[in-house]
Short mmCIF file of C-alpha atoms in Angstrom, two decimals:
data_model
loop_
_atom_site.label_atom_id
_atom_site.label_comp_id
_atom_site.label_asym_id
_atom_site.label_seq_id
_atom_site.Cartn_x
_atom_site.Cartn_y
_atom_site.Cartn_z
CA UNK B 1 0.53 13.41 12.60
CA UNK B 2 0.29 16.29 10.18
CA UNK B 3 4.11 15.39 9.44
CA UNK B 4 4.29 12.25 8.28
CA UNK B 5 6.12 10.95 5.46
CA UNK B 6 5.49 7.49 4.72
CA UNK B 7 5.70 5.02 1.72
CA UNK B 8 4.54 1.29 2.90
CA UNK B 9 4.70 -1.06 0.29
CA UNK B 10 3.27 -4.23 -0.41
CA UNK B 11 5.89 -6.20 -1.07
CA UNK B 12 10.12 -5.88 -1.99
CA UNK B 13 9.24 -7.85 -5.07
CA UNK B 14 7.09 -8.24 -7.68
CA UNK B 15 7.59 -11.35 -10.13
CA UNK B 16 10.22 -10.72 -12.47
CA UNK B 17 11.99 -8.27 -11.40
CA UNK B 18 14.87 -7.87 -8.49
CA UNK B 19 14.74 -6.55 -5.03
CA UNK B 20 12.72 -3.14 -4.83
CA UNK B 21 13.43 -2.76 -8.55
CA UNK B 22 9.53 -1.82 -9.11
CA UNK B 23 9.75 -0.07 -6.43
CA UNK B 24 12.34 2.89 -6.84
CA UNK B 25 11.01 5.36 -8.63
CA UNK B 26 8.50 5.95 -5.48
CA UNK B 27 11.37 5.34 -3.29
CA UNK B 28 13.45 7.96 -4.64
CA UNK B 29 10.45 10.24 -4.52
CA UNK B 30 9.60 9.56 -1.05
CA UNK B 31 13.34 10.03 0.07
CA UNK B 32 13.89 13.04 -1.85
CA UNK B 33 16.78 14.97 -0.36
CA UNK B 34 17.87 12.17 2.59
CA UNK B 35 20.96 10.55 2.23
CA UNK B 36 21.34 8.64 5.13
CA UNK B 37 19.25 5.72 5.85
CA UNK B 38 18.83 3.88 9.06
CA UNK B 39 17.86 0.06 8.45
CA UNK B 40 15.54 -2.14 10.49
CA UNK B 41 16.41 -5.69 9.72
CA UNK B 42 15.00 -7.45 12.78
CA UNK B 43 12.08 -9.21 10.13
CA UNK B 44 14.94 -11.53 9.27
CA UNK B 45 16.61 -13.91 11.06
CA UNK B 46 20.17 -13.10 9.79
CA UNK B 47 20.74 -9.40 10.29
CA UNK B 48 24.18 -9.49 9.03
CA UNK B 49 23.33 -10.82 5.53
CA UNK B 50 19.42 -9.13 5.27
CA UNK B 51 21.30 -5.79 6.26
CA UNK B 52 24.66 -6.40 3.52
CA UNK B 53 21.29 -6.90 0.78
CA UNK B 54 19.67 -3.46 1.60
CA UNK B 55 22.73 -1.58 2.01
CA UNK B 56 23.56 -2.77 -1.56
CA UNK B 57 20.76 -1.89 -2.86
CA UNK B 58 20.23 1.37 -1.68
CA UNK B 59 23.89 2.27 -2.87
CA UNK B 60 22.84 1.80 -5.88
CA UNK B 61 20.16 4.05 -5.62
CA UNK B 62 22.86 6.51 -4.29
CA UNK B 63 21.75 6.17 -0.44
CA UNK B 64 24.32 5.67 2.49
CA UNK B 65 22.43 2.93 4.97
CA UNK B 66 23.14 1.99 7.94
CA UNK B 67 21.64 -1.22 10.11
CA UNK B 68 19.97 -0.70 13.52
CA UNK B 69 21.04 -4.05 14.52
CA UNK B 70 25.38 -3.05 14.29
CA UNK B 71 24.71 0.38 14.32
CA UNK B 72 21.87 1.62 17.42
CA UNK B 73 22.91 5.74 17.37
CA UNK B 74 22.21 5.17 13.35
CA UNK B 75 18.76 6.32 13.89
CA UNK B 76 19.78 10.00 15.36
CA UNK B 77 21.96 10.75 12.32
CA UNK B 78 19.32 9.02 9.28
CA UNK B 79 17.45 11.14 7.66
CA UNK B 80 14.90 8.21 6.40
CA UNK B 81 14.40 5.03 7.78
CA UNK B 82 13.62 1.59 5.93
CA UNK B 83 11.65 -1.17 7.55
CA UNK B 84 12.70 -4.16 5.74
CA UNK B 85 9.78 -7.30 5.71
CA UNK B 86 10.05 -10.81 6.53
CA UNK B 87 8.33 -12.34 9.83
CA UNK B 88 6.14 -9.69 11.07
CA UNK B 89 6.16 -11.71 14.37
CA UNK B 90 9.92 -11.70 14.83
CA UNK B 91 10.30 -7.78 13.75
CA UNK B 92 7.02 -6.41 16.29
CA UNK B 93 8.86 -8.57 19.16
CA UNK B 94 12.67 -7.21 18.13
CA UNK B 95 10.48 -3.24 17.89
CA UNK B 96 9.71 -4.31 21.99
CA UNK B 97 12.45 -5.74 23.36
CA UNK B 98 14.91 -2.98 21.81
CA UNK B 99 12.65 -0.43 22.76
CA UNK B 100 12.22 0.80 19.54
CA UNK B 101 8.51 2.06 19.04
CA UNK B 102 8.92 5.38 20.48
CA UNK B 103 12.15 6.54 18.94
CA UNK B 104 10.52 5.30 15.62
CA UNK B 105 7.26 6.86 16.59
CA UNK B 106 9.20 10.51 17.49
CA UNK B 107 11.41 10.02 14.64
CA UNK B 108 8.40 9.83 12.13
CA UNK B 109 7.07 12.92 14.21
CA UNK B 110 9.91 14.85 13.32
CA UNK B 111 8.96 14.61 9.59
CA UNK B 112 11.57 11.88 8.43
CA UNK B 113 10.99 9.70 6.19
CA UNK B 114 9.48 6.42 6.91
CA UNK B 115 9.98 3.20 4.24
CA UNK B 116 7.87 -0.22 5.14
CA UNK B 117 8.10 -3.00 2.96
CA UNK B 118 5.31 -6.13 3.41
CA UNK B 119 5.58 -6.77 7.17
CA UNK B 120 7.54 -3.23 7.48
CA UNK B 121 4.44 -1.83 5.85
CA UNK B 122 2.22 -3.71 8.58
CA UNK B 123 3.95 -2.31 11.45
CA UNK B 124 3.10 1.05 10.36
CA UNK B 125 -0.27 -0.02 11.73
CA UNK B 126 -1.54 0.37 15.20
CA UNK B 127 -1.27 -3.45 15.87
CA UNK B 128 0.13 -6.65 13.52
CA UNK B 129 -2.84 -8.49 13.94
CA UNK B 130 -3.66 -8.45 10.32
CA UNK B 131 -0.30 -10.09 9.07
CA UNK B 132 -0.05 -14.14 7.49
CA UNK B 133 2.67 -14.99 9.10
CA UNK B 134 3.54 -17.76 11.25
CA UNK B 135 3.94 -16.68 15.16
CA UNK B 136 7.45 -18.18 14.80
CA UNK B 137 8.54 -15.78 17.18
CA UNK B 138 6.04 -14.63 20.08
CA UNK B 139 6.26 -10.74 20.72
CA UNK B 140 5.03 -9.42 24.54
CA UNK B 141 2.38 -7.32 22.31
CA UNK B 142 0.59 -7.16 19.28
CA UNK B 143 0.94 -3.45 19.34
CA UNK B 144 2.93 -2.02 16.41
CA UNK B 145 3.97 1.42 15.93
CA UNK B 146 0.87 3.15 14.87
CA UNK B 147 1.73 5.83 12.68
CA UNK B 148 -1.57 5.16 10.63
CA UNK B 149 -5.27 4.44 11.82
CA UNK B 150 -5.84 1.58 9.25
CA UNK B 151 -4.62 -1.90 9.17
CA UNK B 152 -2.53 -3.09 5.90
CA UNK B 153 -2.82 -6.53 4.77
CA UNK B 154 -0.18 -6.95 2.03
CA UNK B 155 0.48 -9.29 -1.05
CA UNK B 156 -3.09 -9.20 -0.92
CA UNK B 157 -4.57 -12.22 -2.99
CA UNK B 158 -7.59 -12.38 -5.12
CA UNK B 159 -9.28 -16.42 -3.87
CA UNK B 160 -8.56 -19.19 -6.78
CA UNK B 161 -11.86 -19.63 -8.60
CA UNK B 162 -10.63 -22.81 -9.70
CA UNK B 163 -9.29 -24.03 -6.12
CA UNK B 164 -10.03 -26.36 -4.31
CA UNK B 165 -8.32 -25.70 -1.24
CA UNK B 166 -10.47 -25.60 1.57
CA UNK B 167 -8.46 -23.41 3.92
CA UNK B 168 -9.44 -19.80 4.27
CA UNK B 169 -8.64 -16.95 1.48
CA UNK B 170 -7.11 -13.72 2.35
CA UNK B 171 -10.52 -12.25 2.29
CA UNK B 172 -12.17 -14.43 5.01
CA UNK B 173 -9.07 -14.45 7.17
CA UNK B 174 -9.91 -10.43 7.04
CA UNK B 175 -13.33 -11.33 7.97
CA UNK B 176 -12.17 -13.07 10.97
CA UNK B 177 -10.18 -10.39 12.20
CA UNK B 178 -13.67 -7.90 11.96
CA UNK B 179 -15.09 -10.40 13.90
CA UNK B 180 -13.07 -9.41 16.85
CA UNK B 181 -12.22 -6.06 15.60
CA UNK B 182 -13.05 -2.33 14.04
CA UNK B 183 -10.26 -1.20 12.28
CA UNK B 184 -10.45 -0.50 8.31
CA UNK B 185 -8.16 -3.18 6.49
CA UNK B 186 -6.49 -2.09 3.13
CA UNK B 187 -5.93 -5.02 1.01
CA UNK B 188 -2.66 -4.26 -0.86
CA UNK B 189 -2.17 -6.21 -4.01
CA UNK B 190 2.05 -6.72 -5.03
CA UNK B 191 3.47 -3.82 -6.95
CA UNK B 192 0.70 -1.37 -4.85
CA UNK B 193 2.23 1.27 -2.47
CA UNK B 194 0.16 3.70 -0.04
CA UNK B 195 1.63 7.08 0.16
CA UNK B 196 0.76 8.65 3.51
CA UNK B 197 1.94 12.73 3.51
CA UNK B 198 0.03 14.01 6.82
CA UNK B 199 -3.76 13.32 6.08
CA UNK B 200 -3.55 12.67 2.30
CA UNK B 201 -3.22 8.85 1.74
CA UNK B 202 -2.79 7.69 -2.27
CA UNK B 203 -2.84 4.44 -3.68
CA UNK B 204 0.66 4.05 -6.11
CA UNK B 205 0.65 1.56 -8.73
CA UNK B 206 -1.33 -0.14 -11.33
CA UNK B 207 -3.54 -2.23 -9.50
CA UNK B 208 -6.91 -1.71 -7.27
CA UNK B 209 -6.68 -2.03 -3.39
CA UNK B 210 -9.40 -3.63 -1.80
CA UNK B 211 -10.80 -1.93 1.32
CA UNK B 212 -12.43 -3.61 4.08
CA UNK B 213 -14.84 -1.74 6.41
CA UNK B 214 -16.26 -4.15 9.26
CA UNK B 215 -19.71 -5.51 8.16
CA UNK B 216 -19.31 -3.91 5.23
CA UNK B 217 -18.67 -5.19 1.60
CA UNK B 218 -15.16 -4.81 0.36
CA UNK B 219 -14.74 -1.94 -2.34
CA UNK B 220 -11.95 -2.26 -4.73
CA UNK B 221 -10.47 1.23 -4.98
CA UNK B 222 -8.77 2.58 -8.39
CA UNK B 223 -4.98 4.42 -7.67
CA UNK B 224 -5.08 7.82 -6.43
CA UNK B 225 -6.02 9.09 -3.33
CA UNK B 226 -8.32 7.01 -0.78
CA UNK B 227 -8.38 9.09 2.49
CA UNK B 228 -12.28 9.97 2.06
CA UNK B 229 -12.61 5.39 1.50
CA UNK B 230 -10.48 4.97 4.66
CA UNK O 1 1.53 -40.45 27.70
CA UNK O 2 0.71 -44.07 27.59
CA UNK O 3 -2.99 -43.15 27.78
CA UNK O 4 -3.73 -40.55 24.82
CA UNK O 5 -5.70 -41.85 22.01
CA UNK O 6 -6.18 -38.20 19.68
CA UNK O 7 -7.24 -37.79 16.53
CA UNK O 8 -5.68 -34.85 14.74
CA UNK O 9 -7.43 -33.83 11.56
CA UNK O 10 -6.03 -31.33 9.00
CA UNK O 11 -9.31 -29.96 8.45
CA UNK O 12 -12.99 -30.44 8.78
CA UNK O 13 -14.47 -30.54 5.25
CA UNK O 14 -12.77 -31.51 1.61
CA UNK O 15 -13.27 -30.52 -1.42
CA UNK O 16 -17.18 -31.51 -2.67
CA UNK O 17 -18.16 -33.07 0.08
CA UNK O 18 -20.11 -31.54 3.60
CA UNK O 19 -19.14 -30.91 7.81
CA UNK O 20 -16.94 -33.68 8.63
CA UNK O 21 -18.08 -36.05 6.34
CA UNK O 22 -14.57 -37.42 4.91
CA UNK O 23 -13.89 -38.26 8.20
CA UNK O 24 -16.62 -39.86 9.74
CA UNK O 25 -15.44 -43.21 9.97
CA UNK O 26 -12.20 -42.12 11.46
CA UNK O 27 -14.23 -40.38 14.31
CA UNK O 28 -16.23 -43.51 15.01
CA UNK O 29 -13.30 -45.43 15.12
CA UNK O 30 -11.53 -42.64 17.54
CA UNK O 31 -14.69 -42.41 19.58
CA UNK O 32 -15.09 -46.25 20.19
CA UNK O 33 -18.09 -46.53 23.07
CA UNK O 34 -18.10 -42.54 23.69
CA UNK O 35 -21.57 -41.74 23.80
CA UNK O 36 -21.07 -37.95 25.64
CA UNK O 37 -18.83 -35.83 23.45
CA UNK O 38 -17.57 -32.24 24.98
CA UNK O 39 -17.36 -29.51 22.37
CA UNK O 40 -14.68 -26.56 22.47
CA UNK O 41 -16.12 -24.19 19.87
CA UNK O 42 -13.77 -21.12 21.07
CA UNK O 43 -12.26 -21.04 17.44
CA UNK O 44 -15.11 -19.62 16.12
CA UNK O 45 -16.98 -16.10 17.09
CA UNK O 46 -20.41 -17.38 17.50
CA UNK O 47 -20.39 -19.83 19.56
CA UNK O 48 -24.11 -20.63 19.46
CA UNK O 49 -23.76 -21.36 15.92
CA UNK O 50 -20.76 -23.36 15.60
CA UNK O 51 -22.52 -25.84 18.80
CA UNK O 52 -25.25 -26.34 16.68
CA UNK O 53 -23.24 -26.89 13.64
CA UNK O 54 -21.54 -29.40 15.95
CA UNK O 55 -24.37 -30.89 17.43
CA UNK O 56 -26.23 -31.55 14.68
CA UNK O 57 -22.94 -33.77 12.92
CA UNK O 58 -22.54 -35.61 15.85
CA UNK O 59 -26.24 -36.27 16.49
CA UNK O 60 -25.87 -37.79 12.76
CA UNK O 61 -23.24 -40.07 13.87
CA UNK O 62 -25.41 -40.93 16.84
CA UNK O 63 -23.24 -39.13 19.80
CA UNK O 64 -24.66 -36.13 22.39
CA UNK O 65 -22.95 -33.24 21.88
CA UNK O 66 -22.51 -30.51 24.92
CA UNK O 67 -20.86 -27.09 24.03
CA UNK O 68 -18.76 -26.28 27.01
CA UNK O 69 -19.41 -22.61 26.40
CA UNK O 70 -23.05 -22.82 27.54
CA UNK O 71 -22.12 -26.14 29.13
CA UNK O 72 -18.91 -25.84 30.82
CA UNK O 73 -19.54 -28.77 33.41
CA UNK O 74 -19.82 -30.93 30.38
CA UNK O 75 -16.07 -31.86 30.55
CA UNK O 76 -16.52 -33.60 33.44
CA UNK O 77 -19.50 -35.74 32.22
CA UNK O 78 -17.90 -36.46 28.72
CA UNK O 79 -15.85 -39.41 27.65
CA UNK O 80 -14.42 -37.35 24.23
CA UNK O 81 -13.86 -34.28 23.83
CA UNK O 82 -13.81 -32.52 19.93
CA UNK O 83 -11.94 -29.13 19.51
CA UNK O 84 -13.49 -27.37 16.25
CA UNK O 85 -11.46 -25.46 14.07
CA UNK O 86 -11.21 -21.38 13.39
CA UNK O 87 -8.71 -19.15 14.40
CA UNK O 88 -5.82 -20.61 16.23
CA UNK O 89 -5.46 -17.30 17.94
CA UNK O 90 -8.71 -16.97 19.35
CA UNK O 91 -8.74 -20.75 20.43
CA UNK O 92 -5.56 -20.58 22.20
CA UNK O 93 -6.38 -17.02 24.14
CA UNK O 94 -10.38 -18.74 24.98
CA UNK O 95 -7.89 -21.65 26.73
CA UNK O 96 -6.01 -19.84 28.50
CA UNK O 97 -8.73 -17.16 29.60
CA UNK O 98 -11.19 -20.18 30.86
CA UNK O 99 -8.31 -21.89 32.56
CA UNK O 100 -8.96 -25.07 30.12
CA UNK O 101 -5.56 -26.15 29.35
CA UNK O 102 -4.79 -28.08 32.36
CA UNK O 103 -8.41 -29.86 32.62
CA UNK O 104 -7.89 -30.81 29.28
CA UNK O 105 -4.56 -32.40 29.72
CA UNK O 106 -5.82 -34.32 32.70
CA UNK O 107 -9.14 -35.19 30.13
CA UNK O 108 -6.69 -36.64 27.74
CA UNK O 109 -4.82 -38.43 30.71
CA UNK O 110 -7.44 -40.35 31.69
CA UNK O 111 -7.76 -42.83 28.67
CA UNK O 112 -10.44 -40.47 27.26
CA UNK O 113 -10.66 -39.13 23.26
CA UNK O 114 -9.57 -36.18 22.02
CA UNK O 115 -10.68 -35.38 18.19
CA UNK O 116 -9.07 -31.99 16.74
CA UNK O 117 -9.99 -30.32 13.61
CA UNK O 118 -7.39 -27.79 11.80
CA UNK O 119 -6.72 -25.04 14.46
CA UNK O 120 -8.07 -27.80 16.39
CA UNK O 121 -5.23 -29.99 15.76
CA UNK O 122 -2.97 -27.39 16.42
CA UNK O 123 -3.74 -26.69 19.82
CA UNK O 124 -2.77 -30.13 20.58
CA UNK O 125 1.04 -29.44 19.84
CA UNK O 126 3.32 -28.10 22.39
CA UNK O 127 2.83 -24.18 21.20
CA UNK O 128 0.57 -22.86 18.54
CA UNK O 129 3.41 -21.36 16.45
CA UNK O 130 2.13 -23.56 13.43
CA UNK O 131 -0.89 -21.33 12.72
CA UNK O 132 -1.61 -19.64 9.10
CA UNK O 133 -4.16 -17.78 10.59
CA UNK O 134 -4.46 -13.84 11.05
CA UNK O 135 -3.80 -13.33 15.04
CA UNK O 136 -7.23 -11.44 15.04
CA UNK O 137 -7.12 -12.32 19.38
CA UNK O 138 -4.10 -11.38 21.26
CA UNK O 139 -3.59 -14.56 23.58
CA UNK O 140 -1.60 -14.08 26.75
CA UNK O 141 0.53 -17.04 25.37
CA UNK O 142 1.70 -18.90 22.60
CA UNK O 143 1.74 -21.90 24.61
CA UNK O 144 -1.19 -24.96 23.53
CA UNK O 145 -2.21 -28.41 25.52
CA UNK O 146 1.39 -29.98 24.37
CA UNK O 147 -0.65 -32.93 23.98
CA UNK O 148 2.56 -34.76 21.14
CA UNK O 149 6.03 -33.55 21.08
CA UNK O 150 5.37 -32.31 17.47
CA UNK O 151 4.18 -29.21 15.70
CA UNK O 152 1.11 -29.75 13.02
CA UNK O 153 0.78 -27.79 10.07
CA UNK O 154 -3.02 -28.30 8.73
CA UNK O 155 -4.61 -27.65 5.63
CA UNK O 156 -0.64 -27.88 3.78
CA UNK O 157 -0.79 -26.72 0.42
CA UNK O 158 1.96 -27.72 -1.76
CA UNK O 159 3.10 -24.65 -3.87
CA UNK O 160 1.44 -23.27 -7.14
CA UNK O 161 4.09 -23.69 -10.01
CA UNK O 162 2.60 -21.18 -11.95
CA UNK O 163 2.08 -18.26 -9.02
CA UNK O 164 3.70 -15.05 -9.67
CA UNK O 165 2.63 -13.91 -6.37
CA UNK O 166 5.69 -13.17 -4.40
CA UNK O 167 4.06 -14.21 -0.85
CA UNK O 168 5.26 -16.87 1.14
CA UNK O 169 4.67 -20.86 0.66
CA UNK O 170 3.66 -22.58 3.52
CA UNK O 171 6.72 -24.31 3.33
CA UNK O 172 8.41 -21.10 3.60
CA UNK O 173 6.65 -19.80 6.52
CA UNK O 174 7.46 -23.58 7.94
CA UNK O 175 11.39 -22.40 7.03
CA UNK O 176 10.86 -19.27 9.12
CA UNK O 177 9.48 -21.47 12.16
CA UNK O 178 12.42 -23.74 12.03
CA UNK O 179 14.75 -20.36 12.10
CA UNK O 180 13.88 -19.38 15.59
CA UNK O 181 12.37 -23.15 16.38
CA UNK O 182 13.18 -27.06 17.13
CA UNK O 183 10.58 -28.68 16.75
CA UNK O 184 9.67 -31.50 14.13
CA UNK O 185 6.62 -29.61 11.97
CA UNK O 186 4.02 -32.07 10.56
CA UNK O 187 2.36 -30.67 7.27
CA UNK O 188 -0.85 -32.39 7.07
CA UNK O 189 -2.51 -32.15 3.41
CA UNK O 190 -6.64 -32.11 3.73
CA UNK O 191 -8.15 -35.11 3.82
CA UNK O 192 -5.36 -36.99 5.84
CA UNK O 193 -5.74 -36.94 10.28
CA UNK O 194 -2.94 -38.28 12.44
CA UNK O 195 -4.18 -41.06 14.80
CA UNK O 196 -2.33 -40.95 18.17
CA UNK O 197 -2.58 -43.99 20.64
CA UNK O 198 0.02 -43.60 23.05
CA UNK O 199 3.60 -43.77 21.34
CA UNK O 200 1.94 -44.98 17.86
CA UNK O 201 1.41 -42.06 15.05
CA UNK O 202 -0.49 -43.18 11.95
CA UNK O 203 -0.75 -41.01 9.31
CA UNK O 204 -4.62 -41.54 7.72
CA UNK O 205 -5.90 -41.01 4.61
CA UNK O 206 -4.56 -41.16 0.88
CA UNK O 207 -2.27 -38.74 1.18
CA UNK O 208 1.38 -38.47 2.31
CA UNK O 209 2.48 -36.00 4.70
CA UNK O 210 5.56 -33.50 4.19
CA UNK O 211 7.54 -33.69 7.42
CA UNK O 212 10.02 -31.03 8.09
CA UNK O 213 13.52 -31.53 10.85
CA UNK O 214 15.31 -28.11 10.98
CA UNK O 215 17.81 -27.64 8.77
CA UNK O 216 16.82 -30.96 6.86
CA UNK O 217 15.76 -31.61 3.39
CA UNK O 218 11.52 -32.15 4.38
CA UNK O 219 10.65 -35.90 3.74
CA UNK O 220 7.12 -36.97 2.19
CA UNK O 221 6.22 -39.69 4.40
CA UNK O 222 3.01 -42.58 2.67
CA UNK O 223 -0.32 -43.19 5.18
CA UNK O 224 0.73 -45.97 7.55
CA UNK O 225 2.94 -45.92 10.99
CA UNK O 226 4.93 -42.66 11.17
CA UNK O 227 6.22 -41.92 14.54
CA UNK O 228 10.20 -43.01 13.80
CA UNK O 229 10.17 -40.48 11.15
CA UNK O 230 9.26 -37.88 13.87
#
């Protein structure tokens, strides 16, 4: 999609610091000139109260938003549209059964902004199958709204040197999945962003992503952009 | 059912020690006069590997081990039956796919032993909805052998006090179950097993185990009897 606009971020939070605070600046950027914001709560389980904390928040950034769950026609009139995280299960079922993924996938087309946040950020992918979450809720497909070719694996976690826990790290859980699968995985440490205008894909933030090609080693890539590593 | 004598183990190694050594004597115990034990390696992907892996522990402990992937008459002949872990997701689709979930009920039915390990365990509960694993398999269902009326959460990890990584605690992800779920969720620390003969649950090991009701404070229950508290 040579029109794409999309920021999908690791996480809302990084320790410290409130909701999306670290976050704004690239926010802001990636909305530039919107003002209305549709709202996709379905992550959480109470739309009422996850929707009353964006819509807060984004006021103060100056933004008018509006929830998908109270609001449905919300979508035609936005201008940019946040994907709030949570359970990545309970948000790619709510995508199906609301028949969602095409008006996202058209809306993106159109060159509107698109806003992910942990498992927002996820269902940018082609499929969820590279989230942590528990299947608390159990979706009729994995398939997610595939608006990038890559898989995202957020609050990505360097293993404990000093653990000993003997279930499985981030890392071989990744492993696991190229066991079974092709697709690149982009390890996204908290307080990292992708950018994704058209083809060009860049790393925001401080921190290294690390980059899983199947049968590969991982490579830790530096901030910037990663399109050629992808 | 009267019958069912399981034995549920968080996981198959601990810290420092090799393949299902901390529980040996729990498995001899479980496996009485069993002489012909039935493997399900369909957690892992090679399941040539994982057989041998298998074979060669139970060999050890002086048992024959068939893989029912190469082997799938072995069910029949067998008088236990061990489910390895792996990914819960790939386990639970390999069920369904090979049309196992019913022979194993009737396995367990018939006064025979079941021995789970980790994802292994899981599959025993009603649905697999417990899992921290990555869904790397798309099953066609969430459903599992509903061998106990509980859910089992292996390999619990109690949280890091000094993380500043914004993720979810297991416990969390147990919170998010509970928001769309009912059932009682069992978080089973490595090194403890539940031991199921009939109506009796004993919790094994040194361990307690953090039980979670929905919308309940979660209880630490000590090693001993633990089926009230369920």
């Amino acid at each position: 999609m040579e029109t794409r606009k999309l920021l999908l971020l690791s996480s809302s939070t990084v320790w410290g610091s409130g909701y999306l605070d670290w976050a704004e600046p690239a926010i802001r950027a990636a909305l530039g000139h919107a003002r209305h914001v549709a709202f996709v709560p379905f992550a959480a389980h109470d739309h009422d109260r996850y929707a009353t904390t964006a819509r807060q928040r984004f006021a103060a950034m100056g933004y008018a938003l509006h929830s998908l769950h109270d609001t449905p026609a919300s979508l035609a009139d936005a201008d940019a549209l946040f994907v709030g995280g949570g359970n990545t299960f309970r948000l790619v079922a709510a995508l199906h059964h609301r028949a969602l993924i095409e008006p996202i996938r058209a809306f993106v087309a159109s060159g509107r902004a698109f806003v992910g946040s942990s498992a927002g950020s996820i269902v940018a992918c082609p499929t969820m199958q590279t989230t942590k979450d528990m299947p608390a809720v159990e979706p009729p497909s994995f398939r997610a709204l595939d608006l990038v070719p890559f898989q995202i694996s957020p609050h990505f976690q360097d293993p404990d040197p000093s653990s000993r826990h003997m279930g499985e790290t981030q890392e071989q859980r990744i492993g696991h999945y190229h066991e079974d699968n092709e697709r690149v995985v982009v390890g996204l440490r908290e307080g990292s962003a992708l950018s994704v205008m058209g083809d060009a894909v860049t790393l925001l933030g401080t921190h290294t992503a690390r980059v899983f090609h199947k049968a590969q080693p991982p490579r830790e890539l530096p901030p910037g952009r990663i399109e050629h590593a992808l």
